[in-house]
Amino acid sequence: MENASSVKEFILLGLSEDPGVQKICFVLFLFFYMIIVAGNLLVVITVINSQSLSSPMYFFLCYLSFVDICYSSVTAPKMLADFLVRNKTISFMGCIAQLFGVHFFGCTEIFILTVMAYDRYLAICRPLHYTTLMTRRMCGWMVTGSWVGGFMHSIVQTLLTIQLPFCGPNIIDHYFCDAYPLLQLACSDTYAVGIVIVANSGMISLSSFFILVMSYVVILVSVKRIGWHKALSTCGSHITMVILFFGPCTFVYIRPSINLSEDKNIALFYTVIAPMLNPLIYTLRNEEVKSAMTKLWSRKVGSENGKV
């Protein structure tokens, strides 16, 4: 699509302009990113190779971990590179591509978290019908729907943004390209576009949040019959992830951005912190996953020793 912008690149201010702070941030966030990739990749490999983790919950967890790797990889490598250079530029099309990736993987994660909440609702509140309703085919359709929903959301955000004219300035007070910072740089009236972007993000966030809340309200009502321990053991990890990811994400995207410095700090929770803690939360609180990882590692070490 043609764009009338004279701006060919943007400058990302990042998290800090202090050289000393940037060096500390580079080491810290490089460590975080390594944990994100290694931890989530370990979850994916464990679920794929463990027959004991064949239930729908782990099927969804596998895709959640994969999405977390992709989601963080859209922003983290560029953020890390910018900590080491003075010229923190990103091309116009690179910025648009990053915008698309952030919304695509972010929205897909929201849908997968919502599907996981529905899965827990069925497992706890309708256990006799669970295996009939949550077939492998149905799980596959739910994951596919999450990917398609994320794509449709992202393509709307991207098409609305890419056709805006940018004449300068080109400085973005953020560590990645997002719709709200770009709206503030456009040299035309963006009120109507801003309303559509907020409505698009807000509709998805609020509808998914409503489904999540309703699922857990019904679950909490049902715990009197099945016991608190079972409910918390099955839902505790998921509720923690929902709070870490969904809370900050919803706060940023359901209202027009006023303070970009505040927004970029909050964005760290759903682009870095939540993906990093995902494998830790699901493994430390889940005996099945820990046991499967131990068996997988023991089998791997055993096969290596056998070769020697």
C-alpha atoms as a printed R data frame, in Angstrom:
    type eleno elety resid chain resno       x       y      z
1   ATOM     1    CA   MET     A     1   0.000   0.000  0.000
2   ATOM     2    CA   GLU     A     2   1.377   3.423 -0.941
3   ATOM     3    CA   ASN     A     3   2.111   5.878  1.843
4   ATOM     4    CA   ALA     A     4   2.564   9.633  1.502
5   ATOM     5    CA   SER     A     5   5.063   9.855  4.364
6   ATOM     6    CA   SER     A     6   8.313  11.739  3.977
7   ATOM     7    CA   VAL     A     7   9.675   9.931  7.044
8   ATOM     8    CA   LYS     A     8  11.759   6.900  6.022
9   ATOM     9    CA   GLU     A     9  12.900   5.854  9.481
10  ATOM    10    CA   PHE     A    10  12.062   6.345 13.139
11  ATOM    11    CA   ILE     A    11  14.230   6.819 16.210
12  ATOM    12    CA   LEU     A    12  13.374   4.696 19.253
13  ATOM    13    CA   LEU     A    13  14.299   6.360 22.546
14  ATOM    14    CA   GLY     A    14  14.182   3.025 24.362
15  ATOM    15    CA   LEU     A    15  13.922   2.559 28.104
16  ATOM    16    CA   SER     A    16  16.674   5.032 29.010
17  ATOM    17    CA   GLU     A    17  19.009   7.510 27.343
18  ATOM    18    CA   ASP     A    18  21.671   7.164 30.067
19  ATOM    19    CA   PRO     A    19  24.676   5.151 28.707
20  ATOM    20    CA   GLY     A    20  25.394   3.573 32.093
21  ATOM    21    CA   VAL     A    21  21.796   2.484 32.580
22  ATOM    22    CA   GLN     A    22  21.717   1.136 29.019
23  ATOM    23    CA   LYS     A    23  24.694  -1.165 29.687
24  ATOM    24    CA   ILE     A    24  23.032  -2.510 32.821
25  ATOM    25    CA   CYS     A    25  19.769  -2.969 30.937
26  ATOM    26    CA   PHE     A    26  21.569  -4.834 28.151
27  ATOM    27    CA   VAL     A    27  22.990  -7.416 30.546
28  ATOM    28    CA   LEU     A    28  19.718  -7.715 32.458
29  ATOM    29    CA   PHE     A    29  17.415  -8.040 29.461
30  ATOM    30    CA   LEU     A    30  19.816 -10.323 27.584
31  ATOM    31    CA   PHE     A    31  19.587 -12.647 30.594
32  ATOM    32    CA   PHE     A    32  15.784 -12.325 30.568
33  ATOM    33    CA   TYR     A    33  15.589 -13.071 26.845
34  ATOM    34    CA   MET     A    34  17.805 -16.144 27.192
35  ATOM    35    CA   ILE     A    35  15.481 -17.432 29.937
36  ATOM    36    CA   ILE     A    36  12.441 -16.735 27.744
37  ATOM    37    CA   VAL     A    37  13.792 -18.700 24.784
38  ATOM    38    CA   ALA     A    38  15.393 -21.545 26.760
39  ATOM    39    CA   GLY     A    39  12.546 -21.937 29.283
40  ATOM    40    CA   ASN     A    40   9.687 -21.840 26.796
41  ATOM    41    CA   LEU     A    41  11.558 -24.031 24.307
42  ATOM    42    CA   LEU     A    42  12.074 -26.569 27.099
43  ATOM    43    CA   VAL     A    43   8.313 -26.577 27.771
44  ATOM    44    CA   VAL     A    44   7.564 -27.092 24.055
45  ATOM    45    CA   ILE     A    45  10.067 -29.970 23.734
46  ATOM    46    CA   THR     A    46   8.844 -31.594 26.958
47  ATOM    47    CA   VAL     A    47   5.168 -31.510 25.974
48  ATOM    48    CA   ILE     A    48   5.868 -32.794 22.451
49  ATOM    49    CA   ASN     A    49   8.025 -35.696 23.679
50  ATOM    50    CA   SER     A    50   6.065 -36.739 26.795
51  ATOM    51    CA   GLN     A    51   3.099 -39.069 26.447
52  ATOM    52    CA   SER     A    52   1.978 -38.213 29.980
53  ATOM    53    CA   LEU     A    53   1.392 -34.586 28.885
54  ATOM    54    CA   SER     A    54  -1.149 -35.324 26.173
55  ATOM    55    CA   SER     A    55  -4.159 -33.623 27.783
56  ATOM    56    CA   PRO     A    56  -5.670 -30.455 26.220
57  ATOM    57    CA   MET     A    57  -4.208 -28.291 28.993
58  ATOM    58    CA   TYR     A    58  -0.647 -29.177 27.950
59  ATOM    59    CA   PHE     A    59  -1.552 -28.965 24.264
60  ATOM    60    CA   PHE     A    60  -2.509 -25.328 24.830
61  ATOM    61    CA   LEU     A    61   0.497 -24.753 27.101
62  ATOM    62    CA   CYS     A    62   2.799 -25.913 24.289
63  ATOM    63    CA   TYR     A    63   1.346 -23.319 21.909
64  ATOM    64    CA   LEU     A    64   1.392 -20.636 24.616
65  ATOM    65    CA   SER     A    65   5.123 -21.201 25.117
66  ATOM    66    CA   PHE     A    66   5.748 -21.098 21.365
67  ATOM    67    CA   VAL     A    67   3.815 -17.825 21.058
68  ATOM    68    CA   ASP     A    68   5.780 -16.382 23.997
69  ATOM    69    CA   ILE     A    69   9.060 -17.074 22.185
70  ATOM    70    CA   CYS     A    70   7.773 -15.419 19.005
71  ATOM    71    CA   TYR     A    71   6.196 -12.509 20.865
72  ATOM    72    CA   SER     A    72   9.356 -11.610 22.780
73  ATOM    73    CA   SER     A    73  11.514 -12.093 19.692
74  ATOM    74    CA   VAL     A    74   9.599  -9.337 17.893
75  ATOM    75    CA   THR     A    75  10.820  -6.687 20.356
76  ATOM    76    CA   ALA     A    76  13.698  -8.032 22.492
77  ATOM    77    CA   PRO     A    77  16.494  -8.384 19.860
78  ATOM    78    CA   LYS     A    78  15.955  -4.826 18.603
79  ATOM    79    CA   MET     A    79  15.766  -3.509 22.166
80  ATOM    80    CA   LEU     A    80  19.029  -5.294 23.061
81  ATOM    81    CA   ALA     A    81  20.803  -3.982 19.956
82  ATOM    82    CA   ASP     A    82  19.670  -0.421 20.731
83  ATOM    83    CA   PHE     A    83  21.246  -0.617 24.193
84  ATOM    84    CA   LEU     A    84  24.656  -0.892 22.479
85  ATOM    85    CA   VAL     A    85  24.384   1.784 19.789
86  ATOM    86    CA   ARG     A    86  23.865   5.539 19.760
87  ATOM    87    CA   ASN     A    87  21.846   5.609 16.543
88  ATOM    88    CA   LYS     A    88  18.650   3.789 17.556
89  ATOM    89    CA   THR     A    89  16.867   3.910 14.215
90  ATOM    90    CA   ILE     A    90  14.358   1.576 12.614
91  ATOM    91    CA   SER     A    91  13.172   1.800  9.011
92  ATOM    92    CA   PHE     A    92   9.580   2.726  8.233
93  ATOM    93    CA   MET     A    93   8.735  -0.767  6.970
94  ATOM    94    CA   GLY     A    94  10.688  -2.357  9.809
95  ATOM    95    CA   CYS     A    95   8.581  -0.339 12.233
96  ATOM    96    CA   ILE     A    96   5.353  -1.441 10.546
97  ATOM    97    CA   ALA     A    97   6.534  -5.074 10.565
98  ATOM    98    CA   GLN     A    98   7.261  -4.822 14.283
99  ATOM    99    CA   LEU     A    99   3.828  -3.290 14.876
100 ATOM   100    CA   PHE     A   100   2.214  -6.202 13.014
101 ATOM   101    CA   GLY     A   101   4.236  -8.797 14.952
102 ATOM   102    CA   VAL     A   102   3.505  -7.290 18.361
103 ATOM   103    CA   HIS     A   103  -0.250  -7.258 17.777
104 ATOM   104    CA   PHE     A   104  -0.324 -10.606 15.971
105 ATOM   105    CA   PHE     A   105   1.457 -12.631 18.658
106 ATOM   106    CA   GLY     A   106   0.064 -10.540 21.529
107 ATOM   107    CA   CYS     A   107  -3.547 -10.996 20.426
108 ATOM   108    CA   THR     A   108  -2.962 -14.694 19.701
109 ATOM   109    CA   GLU     A   109  -1.675 -15.101 23.264
110 ATOM   110    CA   ILE     A   110  -4.804 -13.396 24.631
111 ATOM   111    CA   PHE     A   111  -6.994 -15.854 22.725
112 ATOM   112    CA   ILE     A   112  -4.939 -18.863 23.850
113 ATOM   113    CA   LEU     A   113  -5.155 -17.737 27.487
114 ATOM   114    CA   THR     A   114  -8.930 -17.406 27.042
115 ATOM   115    CA   VAL     A   115  -9.147 -20.887 25.525
116 ATOM   116    CA   MET     A   116  -7.115 -22.256 28.446
117 ATOM   117    CA   ALA     A   117  -9.580 -20.687 30.885
118 ATOM   118    CA   TYR     A   118 -12.458 -22.381 29.057
119 ATOM   119    CA   ASP     A   119 -10.545 -25.663 29.212
120 ATOM   120    CA   ARG     A   120 -10.157 -25.336 33.005
121 ATOM   121    CA   TYR     A   121 -13.861 -24.505 33.330
122 ATOM   122    CA   LEU     A   122 -14.827 -27.710 31.527
123 ATOM   123    CA   ALA     A   123 -12.288 -29.809 33.443
124 ATOM   124    CA   ILE     A   124 -13.550 -28.653 36.851
125 ATOM   125    CA   CYS     A   125 -17.228 -27.892 36.311
126 ATOM   126    CA   ARG     A   126 -18.143 -30.492 33.690
127 ATOM   127    CA   PRO     A   127 -15.658 -33.348 34.250
128 ATOM   128    CA   LEU     A   128 -17.986 -36.065 32.895
129 ATOM   129    CA   HIS     A   129 -18.305 -34.280 29.552
130 ATOM   130    CA   TYR     A   130 -14.721 -33.019 29.392
131 ATOM   131    CA   THR     A   131 -13.201 -35.742 27.188
132 ATOM   132    CA   THR     A   132 -16.190 -35.604 24.850
133 ATOM   133    CA   LEU     A   133 -16.079 -31.836 24.436
134 ATOM   134    CA   MET     A   134 -12.311 -31.234 24.427
135 ATOM   135    CA   THR     A   135 -11.266 -33.624 21.681
136 ATOM   136    CA   ARG     A   136  -7.944 -33.228 19.878
137 ATOM   137    CA   ARG     A   137  -9.866 -31.985 16.850
138 ATOM   138    CA   MET     A   138 -11.667 -29.332 18.908
139 ATOM   139    CA   CYS     A   139  -8.393 -28.246 20.533
140 ATOM   140    CA   GLY     A   140  -6.856 -27.886 17.089
141 ATOM   141    CA   TRP     A   141  -9.744 -25.719 15.905
142 ATOM   142    CA   MET     A   142  -9.428 -23.535 19.031
143 ATOM   143    CA   VAL     A   143  -5.713 -22.953 18.470
144 ATOM   144    CA   THR     A   144  -6.301 -22.264 14.768
145 ATOM   145    CA   GLY     A   145  -9.025 -19.787 15.705
146 ATOM   146    CA   SER     A   146  -6.582 -18.064 18.069
147 ATOM   147    CA   TRP     A   147  -4.023 -17.649 15.272
148 ATOM   148    CA   VAL     A   148  -6.638 -16.411 12.796
149 ATOM   149    CA   GLY     A   149  -8.095 -14.007 15.367
150 ATOM   150    CA   GLY     A   150  -4.628 -12.627 16.125
151 ATOM   151    CA   PHE     A   151  -3.937 -12.147 12.412
152 ATOM   152    CA   MET     A   152  -7.243 -10.368 11.762
153 ATOM   153    CA   HIS     A   153  -6.701  -8.008 14.700
154 ATOM   154    CA   SER     A   154  -3.131  -7.269 13.691
155 ATOM   155    CA   ILE     A   155  -3.909  -6.649 10.025
156 ATOM   156    CA   VAL     A   156  -6.548  -4.066 10.998
157 ATOM   157    CA   GLN     A   157  -4.115  -2.221 13.300
158 ATOM   158    CA   THR     A   158  -1.391  -2.330 10.662
159 ATOM   159    CA   LEU     A   159  -3.515  -1.157  7.720
160 ATOM   160    CA   LEU     A   160  -4.938   1.730  9.758
161 ATOM   161    CA   THR     A   161  -1.441   2.854 10.753
162 ATOM   162    CA   ILE     A   162   0.486   2.350  7.518
163 ATOM   163    CA   GLN     A   163  -1.726   4.733  5.536
164 ATOM   164    CA   LEU     A   164  -1.159   7.642  7.948
165 ATOM   165    CA   PRO     A   165   1.166  10.404  6.653
166 ATOM   166    CA   PHE     A   166   4.351  10.951  8.697
167 ATOM   167    CA   CYS     A   167   6.142  14.233  7.973
168 ATOM   168    CA   GLY     A   168   8.235  14.550 11.127
169 ATOM   169    CA   PRO     A   169   9.241  14.489 13.928
170 ATOM   170    CA   ASN     A   170  10.230  10.833 13.882
171 ATOM   171    CA   ILE     A   171  11.188  10.196 17.520
172 ATOM   172    CA   ILE     A   172   9.228   7.423 19.297
173 ATOM   173    CA   ASP     A   173   9.323   7.431 23.094
174 ATOM   174    CA   HIS     A   174   9.202   3.646 23.308
175 ATOM   175    CA   TYR     A   175  11.420   0.587 22.826
176 ATOM   176    CA   PHE     A   176   9.276  -0.833 20.009
177 ATOM   177    CA   CYS     A   177   6.865   0.448 17.376
178 ATOM   178    CA   ASP     A   178   3.236   0.454 18.470
179 ATOM   179    CA   ALA     A   179   0.054   2.043 17.206
180 ATOM   180    CA   TYR     A   180  -0.369   4.720 19.884
181 ATOM   181    CA   PRO     A   181   3.162   6.221 19.611
182 ATOM   182    CA   LEU     A   182   2.847   6.282 15.816
183 ATOM   183    CA   LEU     A   183  -0.537   8.014 15.998
184 ATOM   184    CA   GLN     A   184   1.089  10.856 17.935
185 ATOM   185    CA   LEU     A   185   3.674  11.329 15.153
186 ATOM   186    CA   ALA     A   186   1.220  11.413 12.240
187 ATOM   187    CA   CYS     A   187   0.844  14.816 10.573
188 ATOM   188    CA   SER     A   188  -2.920  14.568 10.093
189 ATOM   189    CA   ASP     A   189  -6.047  14.304 12.208
190 ATOM   190    CA   THR     A   190  -5.906  10.821 13.777
191 ATOM   191    CA   TYR     A   191  -9.009  11.089 15.969
192 ATOM   192    CA   ALA     A   192 -11.153   8.701 13.873
193 ATOM   193    CA   VAL     A   193  -8.291   6.234 13.356
194 ATOM   194    CA   GLY     A   194  -7.470   6.383 17.055
195 ATOM   195    CA   ILE     A   195 -11.073   5.560 17.977
196 ATOM   196    CA   VAL     A   196 -11.070   2.538 15.659
197 ATOM   197    CA   ILE     A   197  -7.709   1.310 17.012
198 ATOM   198    CA   VAL     A   198  -8.853   1.686 20.629
199 ATOM   199    CA   ALA     A   199 -12.174   0.012 19.801
200 ATOM   200    CA   ASN     A   200 -10.421  -2.874 18.041
201 ATOM   201    CA   SER     A   201  -8.023  -3.500 20.912
202 ATOM   202    CA   GLY     A   202 -10.621  -2.725 23.576
203 ATOM   203    CA   MET     A   203 -13.240  -5.070 22.142
204 ATOM   204    CA   ILE     A   204 -10.829  -8.000 22.110
205 ATOM   205    CA   SER     A   205  -9.396  -7.217 25.543
206 ATOM   206    CA   LEU     A   206 -12.722  -6.661 27.275
207 ATOM   207    CA   SER     A   207 -14.549  -9.591 25.638
208 ATOM   208    CA   SER     A   208 -11.686 -11.962 26.453
209 ATOM   209    CA   PHE     A   209 -11.487 -10.553 29.968
210 ATOM   210    CA   PHE     A   210 -15.244 -11.104 30.397
211 ATOM   211    CA   ILE     A   211 -14.910 -14.745 29.346
212 ATOM   212    CA   LEU     A   212 -11.959 -15.202 31.714
213 ATOM   213    CA   VAL     A   213 -13.801 -13.654 34.650
214 ATOM   214    CA   MET     A   214 -16.960 -15.671 34.008
215 ATOM   215    CA   SER     A   215 -14.947 -18.891 33.745
216 ATOM   216    CA   TYR     A   216 -13.248 -18.347 37.079
217 ATOM   217    CA   VAL     A   217 -16.411 -17.117 38.806
218 ATOM   218    CA   VAL     A   218 -18.130 -20.364 37.852
219 ATOM   219    CA   ILE     A   219 -15.055 -22.333 38.940
220 ATOM   220    CA   LEU     A   220 -14.933 -20.579 42.335
221 ATOM   221    CA   VAL     A   221 -18.626 -21.262 42.857
222 ATOM   222    CA   SER     A   222 -17.996 -24.919 42.063
223 ATOM   223    CA   VAL     A   223 -15.067 -25.322 44.477
224 ATOM   224    CA   LYS     A   224 -17.464 -25.843 47.357
225 ATOM   225    CA   ARG     A   225 -18.315 -29.172 45.717
226 ATOM   226    CA   ILE     A   226 -14.861 -30.275 44.507
227 ATOM   227    CA   GLY     A   227 -12.642 -28.557 47.106
228 ATOM   228    CA   TRP     A   228 -10.305 -25.557 47.006
229 ATOM   229    CA   HIS     A   229  -7.161 -27.651 46.597
230 ATOM   230    CA   LYS     A   230  -8.209 -29.202 43.280
231 ATOM   231    CA   ALA     A   231  -9.332 -25.869 41.858
232 ATOM   232    CA   LEU     A   232  -6.141 -24.069 42.847
233 ATOM   233    CA   SER     A   233  -3.899 -26.903 41.655
234 ATOM   234    CA   THR     A   234  -5.523 -26.821 38.211
235 ATOM   235    CA   CYS     A   235  -6.069 -23.066 37.824
236 ATOM   236    CA   GLY     A   236  -3.409 -21.426 40.001
237 ATOM   237    CA   SER     A   237  -0.714 -21.289 37.317
238 ATOM   238    CA   HIS     A   238  -3.123 -20.030 34.683
239 ATOM   239    CA   ILE     A   239  -4.578 -17.317 36.910
240 ATOM   240    CA   THR     A   240  -1.051 -16.108 37.695
241 ATOM   241    CA   MET     A   241  -0.203 -15.864 33.981
242 ATOM   242    CA   VAL     A   242  -3.472 -14.067 33.234
243 ATOM   243    CA   ILE     A   243  -2.721 -11.443 35.899
244 ATOM   244    CA   LEU     A   244   0.871 -10.899 34.710
245 ATOM   245    CA   PHE     A   245   0.054 -10.710 31.003
246 ATOM   246    CA   PHE     A   246  -3.581  -9.740 30.638
247 ATOM   247    CA   GLY     A   247  -3.707  -7.068 33.364
248 ATOM   248    CA   PRO     A   248  -0.981  -4.708 32.030
249 ATOM   249    CA   CYS     A   249  -1.925  -5.422 28.398
250 ATOM   250    CA   THR     A   250  -5.567  -4.514 28.989
251 ATOM   251    CA   PHE     A   251  -4.589  -1.373 30.918
252 ATOM   252    CA   VAL     A   252  -2.456  -0.091 28.012
253 ATOM   253    CA   TYR     A   253  -4.823  -0.860 25.143
254 ATOM   254    CA   ILE     A   254  -8.340  -0.091 26.405
255 ATOM   255    CA   ARG     A   255  -7.750   3.649 26.607
256 ATOM   256    CA   PRO     A   256  -5.998   6.302 24.503
257 ATOM   257    CA   SER     A   257  -2.344   6.634 25.396
258 ATOM   258    CA   ILE     A   258  -1.540   9.743 27.444
259 ATOM   259    CA   ASN     A   259   1.855   8.989 28.965
260 ATOM   260    CA   LEU     A   260   4.147   6.972 26.651
261 ATOM   261    CA   SER     A   261   6.903   6.798 29.279
262 ATOM   262    CA   GLU     A   262   4.462   5.071 31.612
263 ATOM   263    CA   ASP     A   263   3.118   2.812 28.867
264 ATOM   264    CA   LYS     A   264   6.539   1.527 27.814
265 ATOM   265    CA   ASN     A   265   7.382   0.557 31.398
266 ATOM   266    CA   ILE     A   266   4.056  -1.263 31.754
267 ATOM   267    CA   ALA     A   267   4.644  -2.947 28.374
268 ATOM   268    CA   LEU     A   268   7.661  -4.731 29.863
269 ATOM   269    CA   PHE     A   269   5.257  -6.901 31.873
270 ATOM   270    CA   TYR     A   270   3.555  -8.441 28.844
271 ATOM   271    CA   THR     A   271   6.488  -8.403 26.377
272 ATOM   272    CA   VAL     A   272   9.276  -9.602 28.718
273 ATOM   273    CA   ILE     A   273   8.246 -10.443 32.302
274 ATOM   274    CA   ALA     A   274   5.207 -12.659 31.582
275 ATOM   275    CA   PRO     A   275   6.907 -14.698 28.799
276 ATOM   276    CA   MET     A   276   9.939 -15.168 31.062
277 ATOM   277    CA   LEU     A   277   7.884 -16.343 34.055
278 ATOM   278    CA   ASN     A   278   5.553 -18.553 32.023
279 ATOM   279    CA   PRO     A   279   7.785 -21.686 32.027
280 ATOM   280    CA   LEU     A   280   8.808 -21.111 35.660
281 ATOM   281    CA   ILE     A   281   5.208 -20.771 36.864
282 ATOM   282    CA   TYR     A   282   3.932 -23.801 34.960
283 ATOM   283    CA   THR     A   283   6.855 -26.046 35.951
284 ATOM   284    CA   LEU     A   284   7.334 -25.019 39.580
285 ATOM   285    CA   ARG     A   285   3.606 -25.347 40.345
286 ATOM   286    CA   ASN     A   286   2.997 -28.474 38.267
287 ATOM   287    CA   GLU     A   287   4.323 -31.860 39.381
288 ATOM   288    CA   GLU     A   288   3.378 -33.518 36.076
289 ATOM   289    CA   VAL     A   289   5.505 -31.115 34.038
290 ATOM   290    CA   LYS     A   290   8.445 -31.367 36.452
291 ATOM   291    CA   SER     A   291   8.247 -35.173 36.372
292 ATOM   292    CA   ALA     A   292   8.049 -35.216 32.558
293 ATOM   293    CA   MET     A   293  11.056 -32.888 32.287
294 ATOM   294    CA   THR     A   294  13.058 -35.067 34.674
295 ATOM   295    CA   LYS     A   295  12.223 -38.232 32.708
296 ATOM   296    CA   LEU     A   296  13.015 -36.563 29.397
297 ATOM   297    CA   TRP     A   297  16.354 -35.270 30.664
298 ATOM   298    CA   SER     A   298  17.225 -38.661 32.224
299 ATOM   299    CA   ARG     A   299  16.349 -40.446 28.957
300 ATOM   300    CA   LYS     A   300  18.467 -37.959 26.992
301 ATOM   301    CA   VAL     A   301  21.465 -38.357 29.318
302 ATOM   302    CA   GLY     A   302  21.039 -42.137 29.298
303 ATOM   303    CA   SER     A   303  21.051 -42.297 25.501
304 ATOM   304    CA   GLU     A   304  24.165 -40.096 25.346
305 ATOM   305    CA   ASN     A   305  25.969 -42.320 27.870
306 ATOM   306    CA   GLY     A   306  24.915 -45.387 25.857
307 ATOM   307    CA   LYS     A   307  26.575 -43.984 22.754
308 ATOM   308    CA   VAL     A   308  29.812 -43.472 24.694
